[in-house]
GROMACS .gro file of C-alpha atoms in nm:
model
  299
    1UNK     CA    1   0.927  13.560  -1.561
    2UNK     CA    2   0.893  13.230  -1.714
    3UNK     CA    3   0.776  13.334  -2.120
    4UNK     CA    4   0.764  12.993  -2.176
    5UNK     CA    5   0.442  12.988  -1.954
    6UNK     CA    6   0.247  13.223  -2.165
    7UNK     CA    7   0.061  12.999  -2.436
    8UNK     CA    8  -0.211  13.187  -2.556
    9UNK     CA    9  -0.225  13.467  -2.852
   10UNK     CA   10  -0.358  13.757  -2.726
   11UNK     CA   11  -0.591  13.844  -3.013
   12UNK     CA   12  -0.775  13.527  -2.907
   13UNK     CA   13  -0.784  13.696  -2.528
   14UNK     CA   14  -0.903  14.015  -2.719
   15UNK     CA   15  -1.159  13.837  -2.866
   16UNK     CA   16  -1.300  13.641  -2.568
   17UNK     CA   17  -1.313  13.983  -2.310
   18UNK     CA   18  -1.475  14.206  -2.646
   19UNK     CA   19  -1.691  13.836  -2.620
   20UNK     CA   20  -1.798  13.835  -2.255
   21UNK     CA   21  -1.851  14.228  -2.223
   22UNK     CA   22  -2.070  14.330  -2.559
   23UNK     CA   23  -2.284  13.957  -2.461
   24UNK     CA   24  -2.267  13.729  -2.774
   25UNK     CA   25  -2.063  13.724  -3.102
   26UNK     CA   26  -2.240  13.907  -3.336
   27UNK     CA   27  -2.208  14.207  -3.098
   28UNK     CA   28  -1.809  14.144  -3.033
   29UNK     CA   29  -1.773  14.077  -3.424
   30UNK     CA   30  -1.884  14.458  -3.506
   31UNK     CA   31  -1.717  14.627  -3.212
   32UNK     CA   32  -1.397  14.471  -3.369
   33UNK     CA   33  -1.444  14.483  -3.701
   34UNK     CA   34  -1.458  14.144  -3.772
   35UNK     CA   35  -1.662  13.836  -3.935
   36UNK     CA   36  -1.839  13.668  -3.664
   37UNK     CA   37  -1.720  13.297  -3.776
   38UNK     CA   38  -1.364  13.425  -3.760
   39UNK     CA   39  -1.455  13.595  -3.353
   40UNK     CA   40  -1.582  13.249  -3.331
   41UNK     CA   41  -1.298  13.065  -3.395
   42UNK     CA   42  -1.048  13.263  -3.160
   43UNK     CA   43  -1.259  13.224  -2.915
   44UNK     CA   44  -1.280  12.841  -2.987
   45UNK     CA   45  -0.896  12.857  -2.993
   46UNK     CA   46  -0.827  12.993  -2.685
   47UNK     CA   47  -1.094  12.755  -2.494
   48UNK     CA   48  -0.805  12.501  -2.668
   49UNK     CA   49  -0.487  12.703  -2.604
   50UNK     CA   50  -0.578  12.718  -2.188
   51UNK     CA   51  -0.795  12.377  -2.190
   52UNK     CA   52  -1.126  12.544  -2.043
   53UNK     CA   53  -1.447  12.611  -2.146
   54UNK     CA   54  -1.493  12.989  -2.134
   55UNK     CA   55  -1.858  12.965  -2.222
   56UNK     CA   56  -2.157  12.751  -2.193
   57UNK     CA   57  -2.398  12.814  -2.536
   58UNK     CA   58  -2.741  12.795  -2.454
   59UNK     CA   59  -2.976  12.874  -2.723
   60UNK     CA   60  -2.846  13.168  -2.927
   61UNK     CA   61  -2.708  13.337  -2.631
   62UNK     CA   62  -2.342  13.348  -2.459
   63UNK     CA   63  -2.266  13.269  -2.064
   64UNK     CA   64  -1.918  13.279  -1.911
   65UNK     CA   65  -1.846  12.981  -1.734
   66UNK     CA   66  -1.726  12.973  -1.361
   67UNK     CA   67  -1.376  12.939  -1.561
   68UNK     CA   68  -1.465  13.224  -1.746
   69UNK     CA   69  -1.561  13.442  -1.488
   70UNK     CA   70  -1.231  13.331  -1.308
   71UNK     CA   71  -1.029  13.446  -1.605
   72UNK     CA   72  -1.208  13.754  -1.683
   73UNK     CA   73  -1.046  14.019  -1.445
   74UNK     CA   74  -0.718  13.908  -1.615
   75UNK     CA   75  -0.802  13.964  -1.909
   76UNK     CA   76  -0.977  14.261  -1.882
   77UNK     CA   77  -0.665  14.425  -1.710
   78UNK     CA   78  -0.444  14.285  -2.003
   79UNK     CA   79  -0.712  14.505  -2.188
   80UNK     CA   80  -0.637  14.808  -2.016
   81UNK     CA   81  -0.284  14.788  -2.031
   82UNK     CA   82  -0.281  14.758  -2.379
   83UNK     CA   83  -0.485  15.041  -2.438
   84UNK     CA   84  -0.280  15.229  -2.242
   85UNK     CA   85   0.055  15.099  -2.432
   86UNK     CA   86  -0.164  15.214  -2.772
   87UNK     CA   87  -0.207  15.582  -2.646
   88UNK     CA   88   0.130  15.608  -2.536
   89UNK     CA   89   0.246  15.521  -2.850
   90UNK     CA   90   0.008  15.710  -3.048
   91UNK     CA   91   0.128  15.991  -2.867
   92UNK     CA   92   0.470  15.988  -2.949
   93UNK     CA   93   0.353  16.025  -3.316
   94UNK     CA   94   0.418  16.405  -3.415
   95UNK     CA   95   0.289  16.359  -3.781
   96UNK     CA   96   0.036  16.607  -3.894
   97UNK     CA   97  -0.110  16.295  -4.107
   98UNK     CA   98  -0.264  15.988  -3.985
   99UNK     CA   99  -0.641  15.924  -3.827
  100UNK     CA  100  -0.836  16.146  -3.549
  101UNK     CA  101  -1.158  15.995  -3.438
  102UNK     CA  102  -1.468  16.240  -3.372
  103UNK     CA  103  -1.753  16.115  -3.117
  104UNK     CA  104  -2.056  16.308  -3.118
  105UNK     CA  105  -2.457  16.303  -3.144
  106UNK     CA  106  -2.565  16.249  -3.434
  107UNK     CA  107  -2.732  16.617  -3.462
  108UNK     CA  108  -2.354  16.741  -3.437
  109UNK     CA  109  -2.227  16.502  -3.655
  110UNK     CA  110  -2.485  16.621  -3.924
  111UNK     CA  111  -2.583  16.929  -3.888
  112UNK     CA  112  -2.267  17.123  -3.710
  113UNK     CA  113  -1.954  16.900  -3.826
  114UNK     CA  114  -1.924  16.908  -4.191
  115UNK     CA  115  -1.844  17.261  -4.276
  116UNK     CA  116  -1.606  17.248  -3.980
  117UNK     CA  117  -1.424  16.930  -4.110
  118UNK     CA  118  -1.398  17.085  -4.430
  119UNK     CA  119  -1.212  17.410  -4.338
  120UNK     CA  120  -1.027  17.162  -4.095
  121UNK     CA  121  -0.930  16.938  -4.411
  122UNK     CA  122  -0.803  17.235  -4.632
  123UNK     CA  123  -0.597  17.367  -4.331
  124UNK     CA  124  -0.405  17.010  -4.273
  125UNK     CA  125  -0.509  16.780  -4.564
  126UNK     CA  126  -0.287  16.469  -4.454
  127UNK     CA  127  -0.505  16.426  -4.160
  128UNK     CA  128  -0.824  16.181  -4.209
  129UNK     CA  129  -1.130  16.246  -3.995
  130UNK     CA  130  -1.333  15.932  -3.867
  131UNK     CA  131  -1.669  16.101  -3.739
  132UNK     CA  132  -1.866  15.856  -3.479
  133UNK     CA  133  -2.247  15.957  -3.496
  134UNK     CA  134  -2.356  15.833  -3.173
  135UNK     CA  135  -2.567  15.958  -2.896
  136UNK     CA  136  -2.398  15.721  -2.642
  137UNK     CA  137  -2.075  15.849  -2.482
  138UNK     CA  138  -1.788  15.662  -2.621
  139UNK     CA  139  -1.518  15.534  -2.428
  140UNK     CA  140  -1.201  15.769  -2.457
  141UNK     CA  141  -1.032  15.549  -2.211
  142UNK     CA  142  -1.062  15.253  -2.427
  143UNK     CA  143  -0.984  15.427  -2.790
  144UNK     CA  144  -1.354  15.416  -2.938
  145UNK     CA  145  -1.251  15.785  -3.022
  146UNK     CA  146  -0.998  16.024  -2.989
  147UNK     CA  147  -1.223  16.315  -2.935
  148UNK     CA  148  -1.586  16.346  -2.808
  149UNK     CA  149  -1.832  16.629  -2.781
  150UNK     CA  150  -2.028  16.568  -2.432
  151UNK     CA  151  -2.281  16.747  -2.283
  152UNK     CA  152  -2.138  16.657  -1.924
  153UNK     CA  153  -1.781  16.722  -1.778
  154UNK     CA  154  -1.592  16.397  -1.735
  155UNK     CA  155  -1.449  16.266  -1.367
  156UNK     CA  156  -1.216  16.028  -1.522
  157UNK     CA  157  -0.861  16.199  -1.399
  158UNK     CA  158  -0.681  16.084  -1.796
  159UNK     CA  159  -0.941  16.261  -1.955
  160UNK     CA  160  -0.858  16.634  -2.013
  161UNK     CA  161  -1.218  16.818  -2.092
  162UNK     CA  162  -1.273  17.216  -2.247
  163UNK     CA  163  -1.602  17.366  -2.172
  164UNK     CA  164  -1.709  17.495  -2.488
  165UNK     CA  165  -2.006  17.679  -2.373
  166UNK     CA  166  -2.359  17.664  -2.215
  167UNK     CA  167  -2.569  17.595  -2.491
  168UNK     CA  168  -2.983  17.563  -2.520
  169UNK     CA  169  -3.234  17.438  -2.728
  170UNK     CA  170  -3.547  17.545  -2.781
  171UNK     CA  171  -3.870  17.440  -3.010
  172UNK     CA  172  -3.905  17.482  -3.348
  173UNK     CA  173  -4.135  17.471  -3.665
  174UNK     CA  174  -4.226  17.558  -4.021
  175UNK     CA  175  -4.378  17.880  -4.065
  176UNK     CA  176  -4.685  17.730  -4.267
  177UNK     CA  177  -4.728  17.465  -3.959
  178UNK     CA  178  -4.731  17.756  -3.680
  179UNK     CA  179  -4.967  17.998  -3.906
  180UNK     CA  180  -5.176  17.624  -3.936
  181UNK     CA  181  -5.160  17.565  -3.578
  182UNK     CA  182  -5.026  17.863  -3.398
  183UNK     CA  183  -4.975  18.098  -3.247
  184UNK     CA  184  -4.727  17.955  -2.961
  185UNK     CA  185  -4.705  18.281  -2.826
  186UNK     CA  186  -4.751  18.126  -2.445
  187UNK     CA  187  -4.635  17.812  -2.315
  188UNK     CA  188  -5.028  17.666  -2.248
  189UNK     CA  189  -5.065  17.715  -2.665
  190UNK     CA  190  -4.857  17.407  -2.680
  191UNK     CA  191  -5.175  17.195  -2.533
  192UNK     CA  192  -5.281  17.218  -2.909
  193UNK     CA  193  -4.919  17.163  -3.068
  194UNK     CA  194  -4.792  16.845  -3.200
  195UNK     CA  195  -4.430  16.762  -3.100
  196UNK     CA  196  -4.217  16.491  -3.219
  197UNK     CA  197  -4.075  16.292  -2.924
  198UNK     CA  198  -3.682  16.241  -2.932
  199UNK     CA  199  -3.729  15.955  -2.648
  200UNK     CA  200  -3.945  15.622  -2.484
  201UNK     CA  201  -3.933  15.765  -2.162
  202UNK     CA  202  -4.173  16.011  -2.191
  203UNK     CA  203  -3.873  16.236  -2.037
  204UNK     CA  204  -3.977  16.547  -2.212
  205UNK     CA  205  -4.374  16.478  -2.200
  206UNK     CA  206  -4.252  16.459  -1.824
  207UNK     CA  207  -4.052  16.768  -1.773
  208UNK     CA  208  -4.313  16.983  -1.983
  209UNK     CA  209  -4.565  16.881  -1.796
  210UNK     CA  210  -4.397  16.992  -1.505
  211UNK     CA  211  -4.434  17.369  -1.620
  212UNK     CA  212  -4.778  17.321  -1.564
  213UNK     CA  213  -4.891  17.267  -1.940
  214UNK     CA  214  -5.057  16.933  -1.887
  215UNK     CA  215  -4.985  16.753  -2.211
  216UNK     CA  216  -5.037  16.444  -2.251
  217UNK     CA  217  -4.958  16.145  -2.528
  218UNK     CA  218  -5.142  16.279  -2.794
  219UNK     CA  219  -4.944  16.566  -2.827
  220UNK     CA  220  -4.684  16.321  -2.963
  221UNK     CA  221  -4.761  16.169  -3.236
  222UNK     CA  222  -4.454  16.098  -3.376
  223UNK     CA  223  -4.168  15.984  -3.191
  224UNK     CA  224  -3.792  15.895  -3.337
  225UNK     CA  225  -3.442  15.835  -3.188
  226UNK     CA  226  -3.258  16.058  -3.485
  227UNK     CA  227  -3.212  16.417  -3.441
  228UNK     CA  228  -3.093  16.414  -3.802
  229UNK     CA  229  -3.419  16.243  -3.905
  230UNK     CA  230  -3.648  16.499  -3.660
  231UNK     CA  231  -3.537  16.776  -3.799
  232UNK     CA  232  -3.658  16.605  -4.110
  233UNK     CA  233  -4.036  16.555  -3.991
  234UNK     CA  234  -4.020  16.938  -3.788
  235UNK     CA  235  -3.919  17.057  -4.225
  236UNK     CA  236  -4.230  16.835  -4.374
  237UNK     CA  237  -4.449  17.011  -4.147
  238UNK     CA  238  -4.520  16.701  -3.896
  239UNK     CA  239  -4.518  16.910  -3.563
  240UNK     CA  240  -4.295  17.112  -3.350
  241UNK     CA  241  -3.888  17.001  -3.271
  242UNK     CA  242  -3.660  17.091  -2.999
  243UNK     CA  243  -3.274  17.126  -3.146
  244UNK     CA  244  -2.991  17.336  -3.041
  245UNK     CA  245  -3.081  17.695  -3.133
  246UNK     CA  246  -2.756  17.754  -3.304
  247UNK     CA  247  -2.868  17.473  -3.570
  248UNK     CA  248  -3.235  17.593  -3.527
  249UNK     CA  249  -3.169  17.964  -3.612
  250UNK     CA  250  -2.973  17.876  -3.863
  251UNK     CA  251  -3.184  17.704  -4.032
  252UNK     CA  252  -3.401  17.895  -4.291
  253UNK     CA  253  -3.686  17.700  -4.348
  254UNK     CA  254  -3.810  17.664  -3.934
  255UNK     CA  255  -3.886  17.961  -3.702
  256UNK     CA  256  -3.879  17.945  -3.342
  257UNK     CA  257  -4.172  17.870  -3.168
  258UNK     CA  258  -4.334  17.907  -2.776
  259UNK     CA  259  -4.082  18.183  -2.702
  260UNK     CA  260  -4.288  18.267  -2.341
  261UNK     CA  261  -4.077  17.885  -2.286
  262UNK     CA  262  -3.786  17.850  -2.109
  263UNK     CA  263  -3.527  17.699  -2.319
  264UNK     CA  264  -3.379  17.340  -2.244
  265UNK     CA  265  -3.028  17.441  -2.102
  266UNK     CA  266  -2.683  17.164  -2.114
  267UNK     CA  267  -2.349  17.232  -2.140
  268UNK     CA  268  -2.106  17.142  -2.426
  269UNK     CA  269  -1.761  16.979  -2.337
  270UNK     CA  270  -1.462  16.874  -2.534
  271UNK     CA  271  -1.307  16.562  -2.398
  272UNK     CA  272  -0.971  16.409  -2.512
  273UNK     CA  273  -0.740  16.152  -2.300
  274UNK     CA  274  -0.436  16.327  -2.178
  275UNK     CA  275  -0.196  16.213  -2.464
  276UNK     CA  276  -0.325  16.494  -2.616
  277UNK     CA  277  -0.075  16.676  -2.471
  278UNK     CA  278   0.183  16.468  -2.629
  279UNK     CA  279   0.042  16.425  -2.992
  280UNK     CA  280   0.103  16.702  -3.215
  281UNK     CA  281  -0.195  16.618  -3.473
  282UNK     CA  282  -0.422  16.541  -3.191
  283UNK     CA  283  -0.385  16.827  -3.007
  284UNK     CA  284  -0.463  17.037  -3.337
  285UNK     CA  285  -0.779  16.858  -3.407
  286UNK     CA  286  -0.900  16.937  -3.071
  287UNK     CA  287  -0.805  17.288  -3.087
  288UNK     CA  288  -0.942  17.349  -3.437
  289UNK     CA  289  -1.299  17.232  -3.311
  290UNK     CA  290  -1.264  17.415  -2.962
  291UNK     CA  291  -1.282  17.721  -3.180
  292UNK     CA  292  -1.482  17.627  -3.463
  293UNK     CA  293  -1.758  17.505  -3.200
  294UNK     CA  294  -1.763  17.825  -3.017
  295UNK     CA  295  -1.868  18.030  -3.349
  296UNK     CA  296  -2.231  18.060  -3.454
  297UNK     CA  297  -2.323  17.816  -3.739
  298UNK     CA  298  -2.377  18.009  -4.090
  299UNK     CA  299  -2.738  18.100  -4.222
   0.00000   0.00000   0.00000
């Protein structure tokens, strides 16, 4: 191979595929941790490394040029291979010290996580916990963590997965707001309930409805993308929640509510890539939360 060939840097590569596949700068700039000027400029300085234009600027928006689409495949599998060459490193590190990364919804992350991380802290101290609150699946393949909690088994063959349990969630509220509005004791009471909405896709007013209790928008008056900040409004009294009933029971200041309802029903997985296997501190992480996450959370 001729080395003399290769005239680009390949954090300016890095920064043109993070470019094309997140859609503009400002986008790349936070998935890499960088100020968008300095994104800008790599890019710019690649365009002048391999004399193309990788993208055409119109307005405030990003397009790859034909040259840019041309080059893309490239550099996306220069991507993957040095992802790959970062896990296999990272997994020859035995060291019960370094950084684990934790993806998981942001219910988890809030309400489940903490008083695991902190008897997982006193047990190895040296290792520092990253926690992603997100309730997108992260990419394991590409490092945006090192650990997820997923409520669906994953096909990718690197990715090693433990089924935690089957878990379900069920509705919730104060006790002043079901003696105000109650009693739930049959699944048609919830025609005069208020619930708070968790999605824009009507998704739950849909698969309610399709128990026969013929709801419709008013019954959702409030509607919010946060478990964390649901859980809030079903505590201040706004209306009725659905949560995971190990963080609902334990929770002393909501009581379950419609219990003639069948509960929502999804699984719980651990997912990890493979170099688990071959990381020491990695593969204590994950065990320490496969058996943390199996226990019922503390009243």
């Amino acid at each position: 191979m001729d080395w003399r060939s290769v005239n680009f840097d390949w954090n300016r590569a890095r920064a043109f595929l993070v470019t094309a596949e997140e859609g503009s700068l400002s986008a790349a700039a936070r998935a890499l941790g960088l100020a968008q000027p300095t994104l800008g400029r790599q890019v710019d300085a690649l365009e002048q490394e391999l004399g193309v234009v990788l993208f055409e600027r119109v307005g405030r928006g990003l397009h790859l040029t034909p040259a840019g689409y041309e080059l893309l495949d490239h550099v996306r599998a220069m991507g993957e291979a040095a992802s790959r060459m970062s896990m296999t490193a990272f997994g020859q590190n035995d060291a019960m010290e370094g950084e684990v990364s934790i993806s998981a919804s942001d219910a988890y992350a809030a309400m489940v996580l903490p008083p695991i991380l902190a008897r997982l802290h006193a047990a190895e101290p040296h290792i520092r916990i990253e926690v992603i609150a997100a309730n997108d699946a992260a990419d394991l393949l590409r490092r945006e963590a090192d650990i997820a909690l997923r409520n669906f088994r994953p096909r990718e063959p690197e990715l090693v997965a433990r089924k935690i349990r089957d878990a379900t969630a069920r509705f919730y509220g104060t006790p002043a707001y079901l003696e105000r509005r109650g009693p739930f004791t049959r699944p048609q009471d919830l025609a005069r309930a208020q619930i708070i909405d968790l999605d824009s896709n009507g998704m739950m007013l849909e698969w309610l409805n399709r128990q026969g209790l013929g709801l419709t928008t008013a019954n959702f008056p409030f509607r919010c993308a946060s478990y964390p900040a649901m859980w809030a409004m079903v505590k201040e009294g706004l209306g009725l929640g659905v949560i995971d009933d190990r963080i609902g029971d334990a929770d002393p200041a909501v009581r379950r509510a419609v219990p003639g309802i069948a509960p929502f029903e999804f699984p719980l997985w651990l997912v990890a890539h493979r170099e688990i296997h071959r990381n020491r501190r990695l593969r204590f992480v994950f065990d320490f939360l496969a058996d943390a996450l199996k226990a019922p959370i503390p009243k």
